[in-house]
Short mmCIF file of N, CA and C in Angstrom, two decimals:
data_model
loop_
_atom_site.label_atom_id
_atom_site.label_comp_id
_atom_site.label_asym_id
_atom_site.label_seq_id
_atom_site.Cartn_x
_atom_site.Cartn_y
_atom_site.Cartn_z
N MET A 11 88.50 19.61 -6.47
CA MET A 11 88.06 20.57 -5.48
C MET A 11 89.08 20.66 -4.36
N ALA A 12 89.29 21.86 -3.84
CA ALA A 12 90.20 22.05 -2.71
C ALA A 12 89.48 21.70 -1.42
N SER A 13 90.22 21.18 -0.46
CA SER A 13 89.63 20.82 0.83
C SER A 13 89.33 22.08 1.64
N LEU A 14 88.15 22.12 2.25
CA LEU A 14 87.77 23.23 3.09
C LEU A 14 88.24 22.99 4.52
N ASN A 15 88.50 24.06 5.25
CA ASN A 15 88.88 23.93 6.65
C ASN A 15 87.61 23.85 7.49
N VAL A 16 87.19 22.65 7.82
CA VAL A 16 85.98 22.47 8.62
C VAL A 16 86.30 21.80 9.96
N GLY A 17 87.48 22.10 10.50
CA GLY A 17 87.84 21.62 11.83
C GLY A 17 87.82 20.11 12.00
N ASN A 18 88.36 19.39 11.03
CA ASN A 18 88.39 17.93 11.08
C ASN A 18 87.00 17.31 11.19
N LEU A 19 86.00 18.01 10.72
CA LEU A 19 84.63 17.53 10.79
C LEU A 19 84.48 16.20 10.05
N GLY A 20 84.96 16.13 8.84
CA GLY A 20 84.80 14.92 8.04
C GLY A 20 85.43 13.71 8.69
N GLU A 21 86.64 13.88 9.17
CA GLU A 21 87.33 12.77 9.84
C GLU A 21 86.56 12.33 11.09
N TYR A 22 86.07 13.31 11.84
CA TYR A 22 85.30 13.00 13.05
C TYR A 22 84.00 12.27 12.69
N LEU A 23 83.32 12.74 11.65
CA LEU A 23 82.09 12.07 11.21
C LEU A 23 82.36 10.62 10.81
N ARG A 24 83.43 10.41 10.07
CA ARG A 24 83.78 9.05 9.65
C ARG A 24 84.03 8.16 10.87
N GLU A 25 84.78 8.69 11.85
CA GLU A 25 85.05 7.92 13.07
C GLU A 25 83.75 7.57 13.79
N GLN A 26 82.84 8.55 13.90
CA GLN A 26 81.57 8.32 14.58
C GLN A 26 80.70 7.32 13.82
N ARG A 27 80.71 7.43 12.50
CA ARG A 27 79.93 6.51 11.66
C ARG A 27 80.46 5.09 11.81
N ASN A 28 81.78 4.94 11.79
CA ASN A 28 82.39 3.61 11.96
C ASN A 28 82.10 3.05 13.35
N ALA A 29 82.16 3.90 14.37
CA ALA A 29 81.87 3.46 15.74
C ALA A 29 80.41 2.99 15.86
N ALA A 30 79.53 3.63 15.11
CA ALA A 30 78.11 3.25 15.11
C ALA A 30 77.84 2.06 14.19
N GLN A 31 78.89 1.61 13.52
CA GLN A 31 78.81 0.49 12.58
C GLN A 31 77.76 0.74 11.49
N LEU A 32 77.83 1.95 10.92
CA LEU A 32 76.95 2.32 9.82
C LEU A 32 77.76 2.53 8.56
N SER A 33 77.20 2.12 7.44
CA SER A 33 77.84 2.42 6.16
C SER A 33 77.52 3.86 5.81
N LEU A 34 78.24 4.39 4.87
CA LEU A 34 77.99 5.75 4.41
C LEU A 34 76.54 5.87 3.91
N ARG A 35 76.11 4.88 3.16
CA ARG A 35 74.74 4.88 2.62
C ARG A 35 73.69 4.83 3.75
N GLN A 36 73.94 4.00 4.76
CA GLN A 36 72.99 3.90 5.89
C GLN A 36 72.87 5.22 6.63
N LEU A 37 74.01 5.86 6.89
CA LEU A 37 73.98 7.15 7.59
C LEU A 37 73.30 8.21 6.73
N ALA A 38 73.60 8.22 5.45
CA ALA A 38 72.97 9.20 4.55
C ALA A 38 71.45 9.02 4.56
N ASP A 39 70.99 7.79 4.49
CA ASP A 39 69.55 7.52 4.53
C ASP A 39 68.94 7.96 5.85
N ALA A 40 69.60 7.63 6.96
CA ALA A 40 69.09 7.97 8.28
C ALA A 40 69.05 9.49 8.50
N ALA A 41 70.02 10.19 7.91
CA ALA A 41 70.10 11.65 8.08
C ALA A 41 69.28 12.41 7.04
N GLY A 42 68.82 11.71 6.02
CA GLY A 42 68.02 12.36 4.99
C GLY A 42 68.83 13.21 4.03
N VAL A 43 70.08 12.81 3.80
CA VAL A 43 70.93 13.51 2.84
C VAL A 43 71.40 12.49 1.79
N SER A 44 71.92 12.99 0.70
CA SER A 44 72.36 12.07 -0.35
C SER A 44 73.70 11.44 0.03
N ASN A 45 73.90 10.24 -0.46
CA ASN A 45 75.14 9.51 -0.24
C ASN A 45 76.35 10.30 -0.76
N PRO A 46 76.32 10.83 -2.00
CA PRO A 46 77.48 11.59 -2.49
C PRO A 46 77.77 12.84 -1.66
N TYR A 47 76.70 13.51 -1.19
CA TYR A 47 76.89 14.73 -0.39
C TYR A 47 77.57 14.39 0.94
N LEU A 48 77.11 13.32 1.60
CA LEU A 48 77.73 12.92 2.86
C LEU A 48 79.19 12.51 2.63
N SER A 49 79.45 11.84 1.54
CA SER A 49 80.82 11.46 1.20
C SER A 49 81.71 12.70 1.05
N GLN A 50 81.19 13.73 0.39
CA GLN A 50 81.95 14.97 0.21
C GLN A 50 82.20 15.66 1.55
N ILE A 51 81.23 15.60 2.46
CA ILE A 51 81.43 16.18 3.80
C ILE A 51 82.55 15.43 4.52
N GLU A 52 82.49 14.11 4.48
CA GLU A 52 83.52 13.31 5.15
C GLU A 52 84.91 13.55 4.58
N ARG A 53 84.99 13.84 3.29
CA ARG A 53 86.30 14.09 2.67
C ARG A 53 86.72 15.55 2.79
N GLY A 54 85.91 16.38 3.43
CA GLY A 54 86.26 17.78 3.64
C GLY A 54 86.05 18.65 2.42
N LEU A 55 85.25 18.20 1.47
CA LEU A 55 85.01 18.95 0.24
C LEU A 55 83.79 19.86 0.33
N ARG A 56 82.93 19.60 1.27
CA ARG A 56 81.72 20.40 1.46
C ARG A 56 81.59 20.77 2.93
N LYS A 57 81.06 21.96 3.16
CA LYS A 57 80.76 22.41 4.53
C LYS A 57 79.24 22.38 4.68
N PRO A 58 78.73 21.48 5.50
CA PRO A 58 77.28 21.35 5.64
C PRO A 58 76.67 22.47 6.47
N SER A 59 75.38 22.67 6.29
CA SER A 59 74.65 23.66 7.08
C SER A 59 74.43 23.10 8.49
N ALA A 60 74.02 23.98 9.40
CA ALA A 60 73.70 23.55 10.76
C ALA A 60 72.56 22.54 10.75
N GLU A 61 71.61 22.73 9.85
CA GLU A 61 70.47 21.81 9.76
C GLU A 61 70.92 20.40 9.37
N VAL A 62 71.80 20.32 8.38
CA VAL A 62 72.32 19.01 7.95
C VAL A 62 73.11 18.38 9.09
N LEU A 63 73.92 19.17 9.78
CA LEU A 63 74.70 18.65 10.91
C LEU A 63 73.77 18.11 12.00
N GLN A 64 72.68 18.81 12.23
CA GLN A 64 71.73 18.36 13.24
C GLN A 64 71.11 17.01 12.84
N GLN A 65 70.78 16.86 11.58
CA GLN A 65 70.21 15.61 11.08
C GLN A 65 71.22 14.47 11.21
N VAL A 66 72.48 14.74 10.87
CA VAL A 66 73.53 13.73 10.96
C VAL A 66 73.77 13.36 12.43
N ALA A 67 73.80 14.37 13.30
CA ALA A 67 74.01 14.11 14.73
C ALA A 67 72.88 13.24 15.29
N LYS A 68 71.67 13.53 14.89
CA LYS A 68 70.53 12.74 15.36
C LYS A 68 70.65 11.30 14.88
N ALA A 69 71.04 11.13 13.64
CA ALA A 69 71.21 9.78 13.09
C ALA A 69 72.33 9.02 13.79
N LEU A 70 73.38 9.72 14.20
CA LEU A 70 74.50 9.10 14.90
C LEU A 70 74.29 9.03 16.41
N ARG A 71 73.24 9.70 16.88
CA ARG A 71 72.94 9.79 18.32
C ARG A 71 74.09 10.42 19.09
N ILE A 72 74.56 11.55 18.55
CA ILE A 72 75.60 12.33 19.22
C ILE A 72 75.11 13.78 19.33
N SER A 73 75.85 14.59 20.04
CA SER A 73 75.50 15.99 20.25
C SER A 73 75.69 16.81 18.97
N ALA A 74 74.63 17.50 18.57
CA ALA A 74 74.74 18.38 17.41
C ALA A 74 75.74 19.51 17.69
N GLU A 75 75.79 19.97 18.94
CA GLU A 75 76.70 21.05 19.30
C GLU A 75 78.16 20.66 19.06
N THR A 76 78.47 19.39 19.31
CA THR A 76 79.84 18.91 19.05
C THR A 76 80.17 19.04 17.57
N LEU A 77 79.22 18.70 16.72
CA LEU A 77 79.44 18.84 15.27
C LEU A 77 79.54 20.31 14.88
N TYR A 78 78.75 21.16 15.51
CA TYR A 78 78.82 22.60 15.22
C TYR A 78 80.20 23.15 15.54
N VAL A 79 80.78 22.71 16.65
CA VAL A 79 82.13 23.16 17.03
C VAL A 79 83.13 22.67 15.99
N ARG A 80 83.04 21.40 15.62
CA ARG A 80 83.96 20.82 14.63
C ARG A 80 83.86 21.55 13.29
N ALA A 81 82.66 22.01 12.95
CA ALA A 81 82.45 22.69 11.67
C ALA A 81 82.76 24.17 11.76
N GLY A 82 83.08 24.68 12.94
CA GLY A 82 83.40 26.09 13.10
C GLY A 82 82.17 26.98 13.18
N ILE A 83 81.00 26.39 13.40
CA ILE A 83 79.75 27.16 13.50
C ILE A 83 79.57 27.68 14.92
N LEU A 84 80.08 26.94 15.89
CA LEU A 84 79.87 27.27 17.29
C LEU A 84 81.21 27.23 18.01
N ASP A 85 81.42 28.18 18.90
CA ASP A 85 82.62 28.23 19.71
C ASP A 85 82.53 27.18 20.82
N GLU A 86 83.65 26.62 21.22
CA GLU A 86 83.69 25.58 22.25
C GLU A 86 83.04 26.05 23.55
N ARG A 87 83.28 27.29 23.95
CA ARG A 87 82.69 27.81 25.19
C ARG A 87 81.17 27.91 25.06
N GLU A 88 80.71 28.32 23.89
CA GLU A 88 79.25 28.39 23.68
C GLU A 88 78.64 27.00 23.79
N ARG A 89 79.31 26.00 23.23
CA ARG A 89 78.82 24.63 23.31
C ARG A 89 78.73 24.18 24.75
N GLU A 90 79.77 24.45 25.53
CA GLU A 90 79.78 24.04 26.92
C GLU A 90 78.65 24.72 27.69
N GLU A 91 78.43 26.01 27.40
CA GLU A 91 77.34 26.73 28.07
C GLU A 91 75.99 26.12 27.70
N LEU A 92 75.78 25.84 26.41
CA LEU A 92 74.52 25.25 25.97
C LEU A 92 74.29 23.88 26.61
N GLU A 93 75.34 23.08 26.67
CA GLU A 93 75.20 21.76 27.27
C GLU A 93 74.91 21.85 28.75
N THR A 94 75.55 22.79 29.45
CA THR A 94 75.29 22.97 30.88
C THR A 94 73.84 23.35 31.09
N ARG A 95 73.35 24.30 30.30
CA ARG A 95 71.96 24.71 30.42
C ARG A 95 71.01 23.56 30.11
N ALA A 96 71.32 22.78 29.10
CA ALA A 96 70.46 21.66 28.71
C ALA A 96 70.38 20.62 29.82
N VAL A 97 71.50 20.35 30.47
CA VAL A 97 71.51 19.37 31.56
C VAL A 97 70.64 19.87 32.72
N ILE A 98 70.79 21.13 33.06
CA ILE A 98 69.97 21.69 34.15
C ILE A 98 68.49 21.61 33.80
N LEU A 99 68.14 22.02 32.60
CA LEU A 99 66.74 22.04 32.19
C LEU A 99 66.14 20.64 32.06
N ALA A 100 66.96 19.65 31.79
CA ALA A 100 66.46 18.28 31.60
C ALA A 100 66.39 17.49 32.90
N ASP A 101 66.92 18.02 33.98
CA ASP A 101 66.95 17.27 35.24
C ASP A 101 65.55 17.10 35.81
N PRO A 102 65.05 15.86 35.88
CA PRO A 102 63.69 15.64 36.38
C PRO A 102 63.59 15.72 37.90
N SER A 103 64.72 15.78 38.59
CA SER A 103 64.68 15.76 40.05
C SER A 103 64.48 17.14 40.67
N ILE A 104 64.50 18.20 39.85
CA ILE A 104 64.25 19.54 40.37
C ILE A 104 63.12 20.18 39.59
N ASN A 105 62.39 21.09 40.27
CA ASN A 105 61.24 21.71 39.63
C ASN A 105 61.66 22.91 38.77
N GLU A 106 60.70 23.47 38.05
CA GLU A 106 61.01 24.56 37.11
C GLU A 106 61.57 25.79 37.81
N ARG A 107 61.04 26.13 38.97
CA ARG A 107 61.53 27.29 39.70
C ARG A 107 62.98 27.07 40.11
N GLN A 108 63.30 25.86 40.60
CA GLN A 108 64.67 25.55 40.99
C GLN A 108 65.61 25.60 39.78
N LYS A 109 65.15 25.13 38.63
CA LYS A 109 65.95 25.19 37.41
C LYS A 109 66.27 26.64 37.05
N ASN A 110 65.25 27.51 37.16
CA ASN A 110 65.46 28.92 36.84
C ASN A 110 66.44 29.56 37.80
N VAL A 111 66.34 29.21 39.09
CA VAL A 111 67.28 29.75 40.09
C VAL A 111 68.69 29.29 39.78
N LEU A 112 68.86 28.01 39.44
CA LEU A 112 70.20 27.50 39.09
C LEU A 112 70.77 28.23 37.87
N LEU A 113 69.93 28.46 36.87
CA LEU A 113 70.40 29.18 35.68
C LEU A 113 70.78 30.61 36.02
N GLN A 114 70.04 31.24 36.92
CA GLN A 114 70.39 32.61 37.34
C GLN A 114 71.74 32.63 38.07
N ILE A 115 71.95 31.64 38.93
CA ILE A 115 73.23 31.55 39.64
C ILE A 115 74.36 31.30 38.65
N TYR A 116 74.13 30.39 37.72
CA TYR A 116 75.12 30.07 36.69
C TYR A 116 75.49 31.34 35.92
N ASP A 117 74.48 32.10 35.51
CA ASP A 117 74.73 33.35 34.78
C ASP A 117 75.51 34.35 35.63
N SER A 118 75.17 34.44 36.92
CA SER A 118 75.88 35.40 37.77
C SER A 118 77.34 35.01 37.94
N PHE A 119 77.62 33.70 38.07
CA PHE A 119 79.01 33.26 38.16
C PHE A 119 79.76 33.54 36.86
N ARG A 120 79.09 33.32 35.73
CA ARG A 120 79.73 33.59 34.44
C ARG A 120 80.05 35.08 34.29
N ARG A 121 79.10 35.93 34.70
CA ARG A 121 79.35 37.38 34.65
C ARG A 121 80.53 37.75 35.56
N GLU A 122 80.55 37.19 36.76
CA GLU A 122 81.61 37.46 37.72
C GLU A 122 82.97 37.05 37.18
N ASN A 123 83.00 35.99 36.38
CA ASN A 123 84.25 35.50 35.81
C ASN A 123 84.56 36.06 34.44
N GLY A 124 83.80 37.06 34.02
CA GLY A 124 84.10 37.76 32.77
C GLY A 124 83.42 37.23 31.53
N PHE A 125 82.50 36.29 31.69
CA PHE A 125 81.75 35.77 30.55
C PHE A 125 80.36 36.37 30.60
N VAL A 126 79.93 36.90 29.48
CA VAL A 126 78.61 37.51 29.43
C VAL A 126 77.63 36.45 28.93
N PRO A 127 76.60 36.12 29.73
CA PRO A 127 75.63 35.12 29.26
C PRO A 127 74.79 35.66 28.13
N GLU A 128 74.21 34.74 27.37
CA GLU A 128 73.31 35.12 26.28
C GLU A 128 72.15 35.91 26.87
N THR A 129 71.85 37.08 26.33
CA THR A 129 70.80 37.92 26.89
C THR A 129 69.43 37.28 26.75
N ASP A 130 69.19 36.54 25.68
CA ASP A 130 67.89 35.90 25.50
C ASP A 130 67.61 34.92 26.63
N GLU A 131 68.60 34.08 26.97
CA GLU A 131 68.40 33.10 28.03
C GLU A 131 68.22 33.77 29.37
N THR A 132 69.03 34.81 29.64
CA THR A 132 68.92 35.53 30.90
C THR A 132 67.56 36.20 31.00
N ASP A 133 67.11 36.82 29.92
CA ASP A 133 65.82 37.48 29.93
C ASP A 133 64.70 36.48 30.17
N LYS A 134 64.80 35.30 29.56
CA LYS A 134 63.77 34.28 29.75
C LYS A 134 63.72 33.85 31.20
N ALA A 135 64.88 33.66 31.81
CA ALA A 135 64.91 33.24 33.20
C ALA A 135 64.34 34.33 34.10
N ASP A 136 64.64 35.60 33.78
CA ASP A 136 64.15 36.72 34.57
C ASP A 136 62.65 36.90 34.44
N GLU A 137 62.08 36.52 33.29
CA GLU A 137 60.67 36.73 33.05
C GLU A 137 59.81 35.58 33.55
N THR A 138 60.44 34.53 34.04
CA THR A 138 59.69 33.37 34.47
C THR A 138 58.85 33.71 35.69
N PRO A 139 57.55 33.43 35.67
CA PRO A 139 56.71 33.70 36.84
C PRO A 139 57.25 32.97 38.05
N GLY A 140 57.31 33.68 39.16
CA GLY A 140 57.78 33.08 40.39
C GLY A 140 59.28 33.13 40.58
N ALA A 141 60.02 33.56 39.56
CA ALA A 141 61.48 33.65 39.71
C ALA A 141 61.80 34.85 40.57
N ASP A 142 62.69 34.65 41.55
CA ASP A 142 63.06 35.74 42.43
C ASP A 142 63.84 36.80 41.68
N ALA A 143 63.61 38.07 42.04
CA ALA A 143 64.33 39.16 41.39
C ALA A 143 65.73 39.29 41.95
N THR A 144 65.95 38.82 43.18
CA THR A 144 67.27 38.92 43.78
C THR A 144 68.04 37.65 43.54
N PRO A 145 69.37 37.76 43.38
CA PRO A 145 70.16 36.56 43.15
C PRO A 145 70.05 35.60 44.34
N ALA A 146 70.00 34.34 44.07
CA ALA A 146 69.87 33.33 45.12
C ALA A 146 71.23 33.01 45.72
N THR A 147 71.22 32.69 46.99
CA THR A 147 72.42 32.23 47.68
C THR A 147 72.26 30.75 47.97
N PRO A 148 73.34 30.06 48.29
CA PRO A 148 73.19 28.64 48.63
C PRO A 148 72.21 28.42 49.79
N ASP A 149 72.24 29.32 50.80
CA ASP A 149 71.31 29.18 51.93
C ASP A 149 69.87 29.35 51.47
N ALA A 150 69.64 30.30 50.56
CA ALA A 150 68.29 30.53 50.04
C ALA A 150 67.83 29.31 49.24
N LEU A 151 68.74 28.70 48.49
CA LEU A 151 68.39 27.49 47.74
C LEU A 151 67.99 26.36 48.67
N LYS A 152 68.74 26.20 49.78
CA LYS A 152 68.40 25.15 50.74
C LYS A 152 67.02 25.40 51.34
N ALA A 153 66.76 26.68 51.69
CA ALA A 153 65.45 27.03 52.26
C ALA A 153 64.34 26.76 51.25
N ASP A 154 64.58 27.11 49.98
CA ASP A 154 63.59 26.86 48.94
C ASP A 154 63.36 25.37 48.77
N ALA A 155 64.43 24.59 48.80
CA ALA A 155 64.29 23.14 48.63
C ALA A 155 63.50 22.54 49.78
N ALA A 156 63.76 23.03 51.00
CA ALA A 156 63.03 22.54 52.15
C ALA A 156 61.55 22.91 52.04
N LYS A 157 61.29 24.13 51.55
CA LYS A 157 59.91 24.58 51.37
C LYS A 157 59.20 23.71 50.34
N ASP A 158 59.91 23.33 49.26
CA ASP A 158 59.33 22.49 48.22
C ASP A 158 59.02 21.09 48.75
N ASP A 159 59.84 20.62 49.70
CA ASP A 159 59.63 19.28 50.27
C ASP A 159 58.49 19.26 51.28
N ASN A 160 58.14 20.42 51.85
CA ASN A 160 57.10 20.51 52.86
C ASN A 160 55.77 20.80 52.18
N PRO A 161 54.84 19.86 52.16
CA PRO A 161 53.57 20.08 51.47
C PRO A 161 52.67 21.06 52.20
N HIS A 162 53.00 21.44 53.46
CA HIS A 162 52.14 22.32 54.25
C HIS A 162 52.54 23.78 54.16
N SER A 163 53.55 24.12 53.36
CA SER A 163 53.96 25.52 53.27
C SER A 163 53.33 26.20 52.10
#
């Protein structure tokens, strides 16, 4: 079989597997794929689906998006955008309204710099109850944060 161009995915997977001190068989079992199939992926003979990559990433405890980029499924900029959004959404120190405001600001900066945000994510943020229709400014964010800290407002 000829080697497929999968962006050094196989080599990267092998490095990650070795760093996790897992055998090929252990990783295959943990990811729910066959040992020969995982071996073919590592040797660059097979291009796995996004679902298989997600299972392998979970078993290795690494970012699935990183594997998607290596496999040519996802562009590096898309991965960075997804990771930025995920970090904002996962932050327990800010409330949902503040998260939506941050995502709106992030989208506005991306538009200003020539990057068009995903319409689905923008639409979701715009449809969120309580989300302001006008773009937030740093001063407005500070005022909102102060309002959130004041239980009497």
